[in-house]
Short mmCIF file of C-alpha atoms in Angstrom, two decimals:
data_model
loop_
_atom_site.label_atom_id
_atom_site.label_comp_id
_atom_site.label_asym_id
_atom_site.label_seq_id
_atom_site.Cartn_x
_atom_site.Cartn_y
_atom_site.Cartn_z
CA MET A 6 -258.90 73.22 55.34
CA LYS A 7 -255.42 71.78 55.82
CA ALA A 8 -253.97 75.31 55.94
CA TRP A 9 -256.52 76.23 58.61
CA LEU A 10 -255.41 73.34 60.82
CA ILE A 11 -251.73 74.07 60.25
CA ALA A 12 -252.28 77.67 61.34
CA LEU A 13 -254.25 76.48 64.38
CA CYS A 14 -251.41 74.14 65.39
CA ALA A 15 -248.82 76.90 64.87
CA ILE A 16 -250.76 79.30 67.10
CA ILE A 17 -251.37 76.66 69.80
CA THR A 18 -247.69 75.63 69.77
CA ARG A 19 -246.56 79.23 70.09
CA GLU A 20 -248.93 80.02 72.97
CA ASN A 21 -247.91 76.90 74.86
CA LEU A 22 -244.20 77.58 74.34
CA ARG A 23 -244.69 81.11 75.60
CA PHE A 24 -246.55 79.82 78.61
CA VAL A 25 -243.92 77.21 79.46
CA ARG A 26 -241.22 79.87 79.19
CA GLN A 27 -243.09 82.27 81.47
CA ARG A 28 -242.59 80.35 84.71
CA GLY A 29 -243.68 83.33 86.79
CA ARG A 30 -247.05 83.37 85.02
CA PHE A 31 -247.45 79.65 85.59
CA LEU A 32 -246.61 79.94 89.28
CA ALA A 33 -248.92 82.93 89.75
CA ALA A 34 -251.72 81.03 88.04
CA LEU A 35 -251.29 78.21 90.56
CA VAL A 36 -250.48 80.13 93.71
CA ARG A 37 -253.63 82.28 93.51
CA PRO A 38 -256.17 79.42 93.73
CA LEU A 39 -253.97 77.39 96.06
CA VAL A 40 -253.91 80.26 98.56
CA TRP A 41 -257.71 80.33 98.41
CA LEU A 42 -257.92 76.58 98.75
CA ILE A 43 -255.45 76.11 101.55
CA VAL A 44 -255.51 79.37 103.50
CA PHE A 45 -258.85 81.09 102.96
CA ALA A 46 -260.91 77.94 102.89
CA ALA A 47 -259.46 76.86 106.22
CA GLY A 48 -260.53 80.18 107.71
CA PHE A 49 -263.96 80.22 106.13
CA ARG A 50 -264.76 76.58 106.85
CA ALA A 51 -266.09 77.37 110.28
CA ALA A 52 -267.96 80.47 109.20
CA LEU A 53 -269.64 79.03 106.11
CA GLY A 54 -271.52 75.79 106.50
CA VAL A 55 -272.55 74.29 103.18
CA SER A 56 -275.65 72.16 103.16
CA ILE A 57 -276.38 69.33 100.75
CA ILE A 58 -276.96 70.86 97.32
CA PRO A 59 -276.66 69.23 93.91
CA PRO A 60 -274.41 67.77 92.65
CA TYR A 61 -273.19 66.80 96.14
CA GLN A 62 -274.78 63.75 97.77
CA THR A 63 -273.65 64.46 101.27
CA TYR A 64 -272.32 67.25 103.48
CA ILE A 65 -269.08 68.57 102.09
CA THR A 66 -266.25 70.66 103.42
CA TYR A 67 -265.82 74.21 102.22
CA GLU A 68 -262.63 73.23 100.38
CA VAL A 69 -264.60 70.74 98.32
CA TYR A 70 -267.24 73.39 97.60
CA ILE A 71 -264.83 76.02 96.30
CA LEU A 72 -262.71 73.64 94.21
CA PRO A 73 -264.80 74.16 90.99
CA GLY A 74 -264.93 77.90 91.62
CA LEU A 75 -261.15 78.00 91.83
CA CYS A 76 -260.90 76.07 88.56
CA GLY A 77 -263.13 78.77 87.09
CA MET A 78 -260.94 81.41 88.71
CA ILE A 79 -257.89 80.02 86.93
CA GLN A 80 -259.73 80.23 83.62
CA LEU A 81 -261.07 83.70 84.35
CA PHE A 82 -257.60 85.03 85.12
CA ASN A 83 -256.16 83.19 82.15
CA GLY A 84 -258.81 84.68 79.86
CA MET A 85 -257.95 88.15 81.10
CA GLN A 86 -254.21 87.41 80.88
CA SER A 87 -254.69 86.37 77.25
CA SER A 88 -256.63 89.56 76.71
CA LEU A 89 -253.75 91.52 78.24
CA SER A 90 -251.29 89.76 75.95
CA LEU A 91 -253.52 90.58 72.97
CA VAL A 92 -253.44 94.26 73.87
CA TYR A 93 -249.66 93.95 74.25
CA ASP A 94 -249.46 92.19 70.88
CA GLN A 95 -251.46 95.00 69.31
CA GLU A 96 -249.15 97.61 70.77
CA MET A 97 -246.03 95.64 69.87
CA GLY A 98 -247.21 94.71 66.39
CA SER A 99 -247.29 90.90 66.55
CA MET A 100 -251.08 90.99 66.26
CA ARG A 101 -250.59 92.56 62.84
CA LEU A 102 -248.56 89.58 61.79
CA LEU A 103 -251.35 87.24 62.82
CA LEU A 104 -254.06 89.26 61.09
CA THR A 105 -252.17 89.48 57.78
CA SER A 106 -252.22 85.70 57.44
CA PRO A 107 -254.31 84.65 54.42
CA LEU A 108 -256.97 82.94 56.52
CA PRO A 109 -260.34 84.22 57.70
CA ARG A 110 -259.94 86.61 60.57
CA TRP A 111 -262.54 84.79 62.67
CA TRP A 112 -260.51 81.59 62.38
CA LEU A 113 -257.27 83.30 63.41
CA LEU A 114 -258.92 84.87 66.45
CA PHE A 115 -260.66 81.61 67.33
CA SER A 116 -257.32 79.79 67.08
CA LYS A 117 -255.73 82.33 69.39
CA LEU A 118 -258.65 81.87 71.77
CA LEU A 119 -258.43 78.08 71.69
CA ALA A 120 -254.68 78.21 72.31
CA GLY A 121 -255.33 80.23 75.48
CA VAL A 122 -258.01 77.77 76.61
CA ILE A 123 -255.61 74.85 76.25
CA VAL A 124 -253.11 76.69 78.44
CA SER A 125 -255.85 77.29 81.03
CA ILE A 126 -256.82 73.59 81.01
CA LEU A 127 -253.19 72.65 81.66
CA GLN A 128 -253.17 75.05 84.62
CA VAL A 129 -256.41 73.58 85.99
CA ALA A 130 -255.03 70.03 85.59
CA VAL A 131 -251.96 70.88 87.65
CA PHE A 132 -254.12 72.66 90.24
CA LEU A 133 -256.47 69.69 90.57
CA GLY A 134 -253.42 67.42 90.93
CA ILE A 135 -252.04 69.51 93.79
CA ALA A 136 -255.50 69.69 95.40
CA ALA A 137 -255.71 65.88 95.20
CA LEU A 138 -252.34 65.63 96.93
CA THR A 139 -253.73 67.70 99.80
CA GLY A 140 -256.70 65.33 100.06
CA ILE A 141 -259.31 67.37 98.15
CA THR A 142 -260.49 65.00 95.48
CA VAL A 143 -263.45 64.36 93.18
CA PRO A 144 -264.58 61.03 91.67
CA LEU A 145 -261.96 59.68 89.27
CA SER A 146 -264.33 59.91 86.29
CA GLY A 147 -264.86 63.59 87.15
CA TYR A 148 -261.30 64.39 86.11
CA ILE A 149 -262.15 63.26 82.58
CA ALA A 150 -265.73 64.56 82.49
CA VAL A 151 -264.58 68.04 83.46
CA LEU A 152 -262.44 68.45 80.33
CA PRO A 153 -265.27 69.37 77.91
CA ALA A 154 -266.76 71.64 80.58
CA LEU A 155 -263.42 73.40 80.96
CA LEU A 156 -263.21 73.75 77.19
CA VAL A 157 -266.63 75.44 76.98
CA SER A 158 -266.13 77.66 80.02
CA GLY A 159 -262.60 78.54 78.88
CA LEU A 160 -263.91 79.52 75.45
CA MET A 161 -266.56 81.75 77.00
CA LEU A 162 -264.12 83.49 79.34
CA GLY A 163 -261.48 83.73 76.61
CA ALA A 164 -264.04 85.26 74.23
CA LEU A 165 -264.82 87.82 76.91
CA GLY A 166 -261.09 88.61 77.08
CA LEU A 167 -260.98 88.87 73.29
CA LEU A 168 -263.91 91.25 73.35
CA ILE A 169 -262.21 93.41 75.98
CA SER A 170 -258.96 93.45 73.99
CA SER A 171 -260.87 94.73 70.96
CA THR A 172 -261.98 97.75 72.96
CA VAL A 173 -258.99 98.40 75.27
CA ARG A 174 -256.26 99.84 73.04
CA GLN A 175 -253.56 100.57 75.61
CA LEU A 176 -251.90 98.50 78.31
CA GLU A 177 -252.26 101.32 80.83
CA ASN A 178 -256.03 100.98 80.69
CA PHE A 179 -255.87 97.36 81.63
CA ALA A 180 -255.85 97.86 85.39
CA GLY A 181 -259.47 98.94 84.99
CA VAL A 182 -260.29 95.56 83.53
CA MET A 183 -259.01 93.91 86.69
CA ASN A 184 -261.15 96.12 88.88
CA PHE A 185 -264.29 96.18 86.79
CA VAL A 186 -264.36 92.72 85.26
CA ILE A 187 -262.40 90.09 87.13
CA PHE A 188 -263.26 90.92 90.72
CA PRO A 189 -267.01 91.57 90.29
CA MET A 190 -267.30 88.47 88.11
CA PHE A 191 -265.54 86.31 90.65
CA PHE A 192 -267.12 87.60 93.84
CA LEU A 193 -270.62 87.97 92.38
CA SER A 194 -270.80 84.31 91.46
CA SER A 195 -271.32 80.94 93.05
CA ALA A 196 -267.56 80.33 93.15
CA LEU A 197 -267.15 81.06 96.86
CA TYR A 198 -270.67 80.62 98.24
CA PRO A 199 -273.84 78.95 97.01
CA LEU A 200 -276.48 81.27 95.59
CA TRP A 201 -279.06 80.38 98.26
CA LYS A 202 -276.62 81.65 100.85
CA MET A 203 -276.29 84.92 98.95
CA ALA A 204 -280.10 85.20 98.77
CA GLU A 205 -280.24 85.08 102.57
CA SER A 206 -278.04 88.17 102.76
CA SER A 207 -279.31 90.14 99.76
CA PRO A 208 -281.91 89.14 97.17
CA LEU A 209 -280.55 91.83 94.84
CA LEU A 210 -277.00 90.46 95.00
CA HIS A 211 -278.43 86.98 94.50
CA ASP A 212 -280.16 88.15 91.31
CA ILE A 213 -276.96 89.72 90.05
CA CYS A 214 -275.07 86.49 90.78
CA ALA A 215 -277.76 84.56 88.93
CA LEU A 216 -277.19 86.70 85.83
CA ASN A 217 -273.41 86.46 85.96
CA PRO A 218 -272.12 84.14 83.19
CA PHE A 219 -269.21 83.17 85.44
CA THR A 220 -271.69 81.60 87.88
CA TYR A 221 -272.78 79.24 85.12
CA ALA A 222 -269.19 78.50 84.11
CA VAL A 223 -268.50 77.48 87.72
CA GLU A 224 -271.67 75.38 87.92
CA LEU A 225 -270.87 73.67 84.62
CA ILE A 226 -267.46 72.73 86.01
CA ARG A 227 -268.90 71.74 89.40
CA PHE A 228 -271.45 69.32 87.94
CA ALA A 229 -268.95 67.92 85.42
CA LEU A 230 -266.49 67.16 88.23
CA TYR A 231 -269.16 64.81 89.60
CA GLY A 232 -269.98 63.33 86.20
CA GLU A 233 -273.19 65.30 85.73
CA LEU A 234 -274.26 67.72 83.02
CA ASN A 235 -275.91 70.96 84.11
CA LEU A 236 -277.88 71.82 80.98
CA THR A 237 -278.91 75.28 82.17
CA ALA A 238 -275.28 76.17 82.83
CA LEU A 239 -274.22 74.74 79.46
CA ALA A 240 -276.88 76.77 77.65
CA TRP A 241 -275.89 79.99 79.45
CA VAL A 242 -272.17 79.50 78.91
CA SER A 243 -272.59 78.53 75.24
CA THR A 244 -274.88 81.46 74.54
CA CYS A 245 -272.51 83.89 76.23
CA PHE A 246 -269.59 82.42 74.27
CA VAL A 247 -271.40 83.01 70.97
CA LEU A 248 -272.39 86.56 71.94
CA PHE A 249 -268.94 87.52 73.22
CA MET A 250 -267.26 85.99 70.18
CA LEU A 251 -269.54 87.77 67.71
CA ALA A 252 -268.99 91.06 69.50
CA ALA A 253 -265.20 90.48 69.52
CA LEU A 254 -265.21 89.67 65.79
CA TRP A 255 -267.17 92.85 65.19
CA GLY A 256 -264.54 94.72 67.21
CA TYR A 257 -261.73 93.24 65.11
CA ASP A 258 -263.50 93.76 61.78
CA PRO A 259 -261.17 95.64 59.41
CA ALA A 260 -263.98 97.86 58.17
CA ARG A 261 -264.67 98.92 61.77
CA ALA A 262 -260.99 99.26 62.58
CA MET A 263 -260.86 102.33 60.36
CA LEU A 264 -263.17 104.17 62.71
CA ARG A 265 -260.92 103.79 65.71
CA SER A 266 -257.40 103.82 64.20
CA LYS A 267 -255.31 106.93 64.09
CA GLY A 268 -253.16 105.87 61.17
CA MET B 26 -246.74 92.40 34.80
CA ILE B 27 -248.37 94.50 37.54
CA GLY B 28 -247.53 93.36 41.07
CA LEU B 29 -249.42 96.01 42.99
CA GLU B 30 -252.10 98.35 41.76
CA ILE B 31 -253.64 101.11 43.86
CA SER B 32 -256.47 102.94 42.21
CA HIS B 33 -258.27 106.04 43.56
CA VAL B 34 -257.89 105.02 47.20
CA SER B 35 -259.08 107.43 49.87
CA HIS B 36 -259.37 106.93 53.60
CA SER B 37 -260.48 109.11 56.49
CA TYR B 38 -260.28 108.92 60.26
CA GLY B 39 -263.42 110.73 61.22
CA SER B 40 -263.19 114.15 59.59
CA ARG B 41 -259.44 113.89 58.93
CA LYS B 42 -258.56 112.68 55.47
CA ALA B 43 -255.46 110.46 55.68
CA LEU B 44 -255.39 109.41 52.01
CA ASP B 45 -256.95 111.33 49.17
CA ASN B 46 -257.47 109.68 45.79
CA VAL B 47 -254.16 107.81 45.81
CA SER B 48 -253.31 105.93 42.61
CA PHE B 49 -250.10 104.28 41.45
CA SER B 50 -248.85 100.84 40.49
CA VAL B 51 -245.68 98.83 40.98
CA ALA B 52 -244.66 96.34 38.31
CA ALA B 53 -243.07 92.98 39.07
CA GLY B 54 -239.31 93.38 39.26
CA ARG B 55 -239.50 97.04 40.30
CA PHE B 56 -238.27 98.70 43.48
CA CYS B 57 -240.73 101.47 44.30
CA ALA B 58 -239.90 103.91 47.08
CA LEU B 59 -242.92 105.44 48.74
CA LEU B 60 -241.35 108.67 49.84
CA GLY B 61 -243.09 110.95 52.25
CA PRO B 62 -242.46 112.93 55.42
CA ASN B 63 -243.88 111.77 58.75
CA GLY B 64 -247.67 111.92 58.72
CA ALA B 65 -247.88 111.68 54.92
CA GLY B 66 -250.20 108.67 55.09
CA LYS B 67 -247.65 105.91 54.44
CA SER B 68 -248.64 103.78 57.44
CA THR B 69 -252.33 104.16 56.62
CA LEU B 70 -251.63 102.99 53.08
CA PHE B 71 -249.72 99.98 54.45
CA ALA B 72 -252.58 99.14 56.79
CA LEU B 73 -254.93 99.18 53.79
CA LEU B 74 -252.56 97.11 51.66
CA THR B 75 -252.36 94.43 54.37
CA ARG B 76 -256.10 94.69 55.11
CA LEU B 77 -255.56 95.60 58.74
CA ILE B 78 -258.11 98.24 57.94
CA ALA B 79 -260.54 98.47 55.05
CA THR B 80 -261.85 101.35 53.06
CA GLY B 81 -264.85 101.73 50.82
CA GLU B 82 -263.15 104.16 48.45
CA GLY B 83 -260.94 102.90 45.64
CA HIS B 84 -259.42 99.56 44.73
CA ILE B 85 -256.25 97.72 45.63
CA SER B 86 -255.11 94.65 43.76
CA VAL B 87 -252.18 92.39 44.56
CA ALA B 88 -250.86 90.23 41.71
CA GLY B 89 -254.27 90.64 40.08
CA PHE B 90 -256.37 89.85 43.17
CA ASP B 91 -258.65 92.53 44.54
CA ILE B 92 -257.99 92.85 48.28
CA ALA B 93 -261.62 93.69 49.08
CA ARG B 94 -263.20 90.90 47.01
CA ASP B 95 -260.56 88.21 47.45
CA PRO B 96 -258.55 89.16 50.55
CA ARG B 97 -257.13 85.71 51.19
CA ALA B 98 -255.68 85.31 47.70
CA ALA B 99 -254.27 88.84 47.87
CA LEU B 100 -252.74 88.38 51.35
CA ALA B 101 -251.20 85.06 50.31
CA ARG B 102 -249.18 86.97 47.70
CA ILE B 103 -247.90 89.67 50.03
CA GLY B 104 -244.81 89.60 52.21
CA VAL B 105 -244.72 92.40 54.73
CA VAL B 106 -242.17 93.95 57.05
CA PHE B 107 -243.83 96.36 59.44
CA GLN B 108 -242.19 99.42 60.88
CA GLN B 109 -242.54 97.99 64.38
CA PRO B 110 -240.66 94.74 64.96
CA THR B 111 -243.07 91.81 65.15
CA LEU B 112 -240.75 89.10 66.39
CA ASP B 113 -241.10 86.95 69.46
CA LEU B 114 -237.85 87.85 71.21
CA ASP B 115 -237.76 84.76 73.40
CA MET B 116 -238.11 82.28 70.57
CA THR B 117 -235.30 81.20 68.29
CA VAL B 118 -234.97 82.58 64.79
CA ARG B 119 -236.05 79.25 63.31
CA ARG B 120 -239.03 78.92 65.64
CA ASN B 121 -240.21 82.42 64.68
CA LEU B 122 -239.99 81.53 61.01
CA ARG B 123 -241.79 78.22 61.49
CA TYR B 124 -244.61 80.00 63.31
CA PHE B 125 -245.03 82.36 60.39
CA ALA B 126 -244.83 79.46 57.91
CA GLY B 127 -247.68 77.86 59.86
CA LEU B 128 -249.77 81.03 59.58
CA HIS B 129 -249.40 80.67 55.81
CA GLY B 130 -250.40 77.02 55.81
CA LEU B 131 -246.90 75.55 55.49
CA ALA B 132 -246.01 72.59 57.70
CA GLY B 133 -243.59 69.68 57.91
CA ARG B 134 -241.00 69.28 55.19
CA GLN B 135 -242.46 72.10 53.12
CA ALA B 136 -242.14 74.54 56.03
CA ALA B 137 -238.63 73.32 56.87
CA LEU B 138 -237.43 73.79 53.27
CA ALA B 139 -239.03 77.23 52.98
CA THR B 140 -237.53 78.30 56.31
CA GLU B 141 -234.03 77.12 55.40
CA ALA B 142 -234.25 78.76 51.96
CA ALA B 143 -235.30 82.09 53.48
CA LEU B 144 -232.52 81.89 56.08
CA GLU B 145 -229.93 81.13 53.38
CA GLN B 146 -231.20 83.93 51.20
CA LEU B 147 -230.70 86.50 53.95
CA GLY B 148 -227.43 84.98 55.22
CA MET B 149 -229.03 84.08 58.55
CA ALA B 150 -228.61 80.29 58.48
CA GLU B 151 -225.85 80.31 61.11
CA ARG B 152 -228.00 82.26 63.54
CA ALA B 153 -231.08 80.09 63.11
CA ASP B 154 -230.96 78.51 66.58
CA GLU B 155 -230.23 81.70 68.49
CA GLN B 156 -232.89 83.53 70.42
CA VAL B 157 -234.02 86.65 68.60
CA ARG B 158 -233.23 88.65 71.75
CA ALA B 159 -229.52 87.90 71.14
CA LEU B 160 -229.54 89.45 67.64
CA ASN B 161 -228.66 93.06 66.89
CA GLY B 162 -231.12 95.40 65.18
CA GLY B 163 -229.76 94.77 61.70
CA HIS B 164 -230.00 91.00 62.03
CA ARG B 165 -233.50 91.22 63.45
CA ARG B 166 -234.56 93.24 60.42
CA ARG B 167 -232.93 90.75 58.09
CA MET B 168 -234.79 88.01 59.86
CA GLU B 169 -238.07 89.84 59.37
CA ILE B 170 -237.34 90.13 55.66
CA ALA B 171 -236.48 86.41 55.56
CA ARG B 172 -239.77 85.69 57.27
CA ALA B 173 -241.70 87.84 54.79
CA LEU B 174 -240.29 85.72 51.95
CA ILE B 175 -241.11 82.27 53.37
CA HIS B 176 -244.36 81.76 51.50
CA GLY B 177 -242.98 82.97 48.16
CA PRO B 178 -244.84 86.28 47.83
CA GLN B 179 -245.02 88.27 44.59
CA VAL B 180 -245.21 91.62 46.34
CA LEU B 181 -242.96 92.73 49.20
CA LEU B 182 -244.06 95.63 51.41
CA LEU B 183 -241.59 97.24 53.79
CA ASP B 184 -242.66 100.10 56.04
CA GLU B 185 -239.58 102.14 56.96
CA PRO B 186 -237.56 98.97 57.56
CA THR B 187 -234.27 100.72 58.33
CA VAL B 188 -235.51 102.89 61.18
CA GLY B 189 -233.06 102.75 64.08
CA LEU B 190 -230.34 100.87 62.20
CA ASP B 191 -226.72 101.91 61.78
CA ALA B 192 -225.40 103.00 58.37
CA ALA B 193 -223.84 99.63 57.51
CA SER B 194 -226.99 97.67 58.34
CA ARG B 195 -229.13 100.13 56.41
CA GLN B 196 -226.89 99.79 53.38
CA ALA B 197 -226.88 95.99 53.56
CA ILE B 198 -230.65 95.74 53.85
CA THR B 199 -231.28 98.31 51.11
CA ASP B 200 -228.90 96.47 48.77
CA HIS B 201 -230.51 93.15 49.53
CA VAL B 202 -234.03 94.31 48.87
CA HIS B 203 -232.91 95.84 45.56
CA LEU B 204 -231.60 92.40 44.63
CA LEU B 205 -234.97 90.87 45.52
CA ALA B 206 -236.65 93.35 43.18
CA GLU B 207 -234.20 92.47 40.42
CA ALA B 208 -235.11 88.83 40.96
CA GLY B 209 -238.74 89.61 40.10
CA LEU B 210 -240.51 90.82 43.24
CA ALA B 211 -242.60 93.98 43.19
CA VAL B 212 -241.20 95.94 46.14
CA LEU B 213 -242.90 98.85 47.88
CA TRP B 214 -240.47 100.46 50.32
CA ALA B 215 -241.86 103.25 52.48
CA THR B 216 -239.24 105.70 53.64
CA HIS B 217 -238.43 109.32 54.26
CA LEU B 218 -234.71 108.79 53.66
CA VAL B 219 -233.68 109.62 50.09
CA ASP B 220 -230.27 107.97 50.34
CA GLU B 221 -231.98 104.56 50.26
CA ILE B 222 -233.21 105.23 46.72
CA ARG B 223 -231.26 104.52 43.51
CA PRO B 224 -231.58 106.62 40.34
CA ALA B 225 -233.44 103.91 38.42
CA ASP B 226 -235.94 103.23 41.22
CA GLN B 227 -239.56 104.25 40.89
CA VAL B 228 -240.45 106.96 43.41
CA VAL B 229 -243.95 107.87 44.56
CA VAL B 230 -244.00 111.03 46.65
CA LEU B 231 -246.84 111.05 49.15
CA HIS B 232 -247.59 114.22 51.08
CA ARG B 233 -250.61 114.99 53.25
CA GLY B 234 -252.38 111.96 51.84
CA LYS B 235 -251.90 112.85 48.18
CA VAL B 236 -249.56 111.57 45.48
CA LEU B 237 -247.43 114.54 44.38
CA SER B 238 -245.25 112.66 41.95
CA ASP B 239 -244.80 109.21 40.41
CA GLY B 240 -241.77 108.51 38.25
CA SER B 241 -238.13 107.50 38.32
CA ALA B 242 -235.86 108.91 40.98
CA GLU B 243 -233.64 110.31 38.25
CA ASP B 244 -236.49 112.26 36.66
CA LEU B 245 -237.77 113.48 40.01
CA ALA B 246 -234.33 114.70 41.05
CA GLY B 247 -233.88 116.72 37.86
CA GLY B 248 -230.49 118.33 38.14
CA GLN B 249 -230.79 119.32 41.80
CA GLY B 250 -230.56 115.98 43.60
CA LEU B 251 -233.36 113.91 45.05
CA ALA B 252 -233.17 115.32 48.58
CA LYS B 253 -233.56 118.90 47.37
CA ALA B 254 -236.37 118.01 44.99
CA PHE B 255 -238.21 116.12 47.72
CA LEU B 256 -237.81 118.92 50.23
CA SER B 257 -239.00 121.55 47.83
CA MET B 258 -242.08 119.46 46.99
CA THR B 259 -243.01 118.86 50.61
CA ALA B 260 -241.89 122.14 52.17
CA GLU B 261 -244.20 123.65 54.77
CA GLY B 262 -246.54 126.22 53.32
CA ARG B 263 -246.39 124.73 49.86
CA GLU B 264 -249.84 124.09 48.46
CA VAL B 265 -250.80 120.46 47.90
CA PRO B 266 -252.54 120.20 44.50
CA ALA B 267 -256.22 119.34 44.69
#
């Protein structure tokens, strides 16, 4: 067990060092949600009135509403970024190094996943700090309560990235992931507008949003930021995490790898 | 003592057979060159030996551990240098080695000692705090060999480790790995370059997924030289024995 933890620490240290070194990636991860928060939200504030819905106790501004969705956005992009780096690692060979370690493959992949989630939580922490500086805050206890929610949602989104990386074998194919995974997941969720608002426009789109795991990741974060636990969201996110992870492990199974490798 | 034993291993990608009933063994303290032209099946065999892929046909054992039944014990006894570089270019040499030590369950003082010993062994101690990006190809390869030795493996696998290196670097690395074999490691060195092989080395010739020959380089060469013997065995149009 000690060897397992040592390997976990080595992988987490490496991922965090890589992240710290890649300042451009860090800035991009922050600029994207900050543009939404500061620029788009200002524009949409007048167009989109948000009524009192749980977990909010009073009328809120649009900036306050989209804050959890933007936290989710950071984790979604980070999950896909990790997936991209896994595909890169597979092409460049460093994935081979990881997988030839004498530890169970599921543990190595889980460690890689967890390392990416920790990076995403650091990004969210900095984002929430900047949002607080601009006056968009949540209750103080929410900053602590959101950590386990971010861990669970990050694991689910990271597992999705892992699953994608087990099927996408070349970097060139990755643009498709952006178009077909990130954007639909983000826009067909409750990140930018509450689901009841979507139902007013299109019941079909509302139903799609209600099936989107990202919606539940956002709601888990939203409730946690106000010190509440959304059990439905937790159940959805946890179930999706388990399913994505099992499918990813199946994709990385050495016995299955022989079917897709060229040699 | 047998370091590596490969017994009746076959592997296919769909309908294409990449390895066909491959059997040979490498004893501890032996340098075995796996000689084959491009597409012979060397990389597939390496992927099987490191369990990147698995096959249902045949058996592979590393230092007595069956890779299918006890993969962790087998992998713990293998050091591997892949054909593609697998270094993090933006990390220092030492940091790369410590990461690998961690993947093998080494931490703290144990990892530090193992890292320093590997660096000393490959003459890389002075470059330990440089970024890998600053090293030339030969030094990067040396570093990968140092890394493969950190956890004290009994079997060392190298998949065309001198590709892209200049003559001096190739010579230095080939000499060093021969010394490692003399010190007791079972070495499997995949190559298609006969000048990396010494007369006393074991040579396994792999062609179109089959073992054509397994013996000493001297015996294989006969009187005509190893290059000629190899070319005549693997020439286009020559039948591969069933």
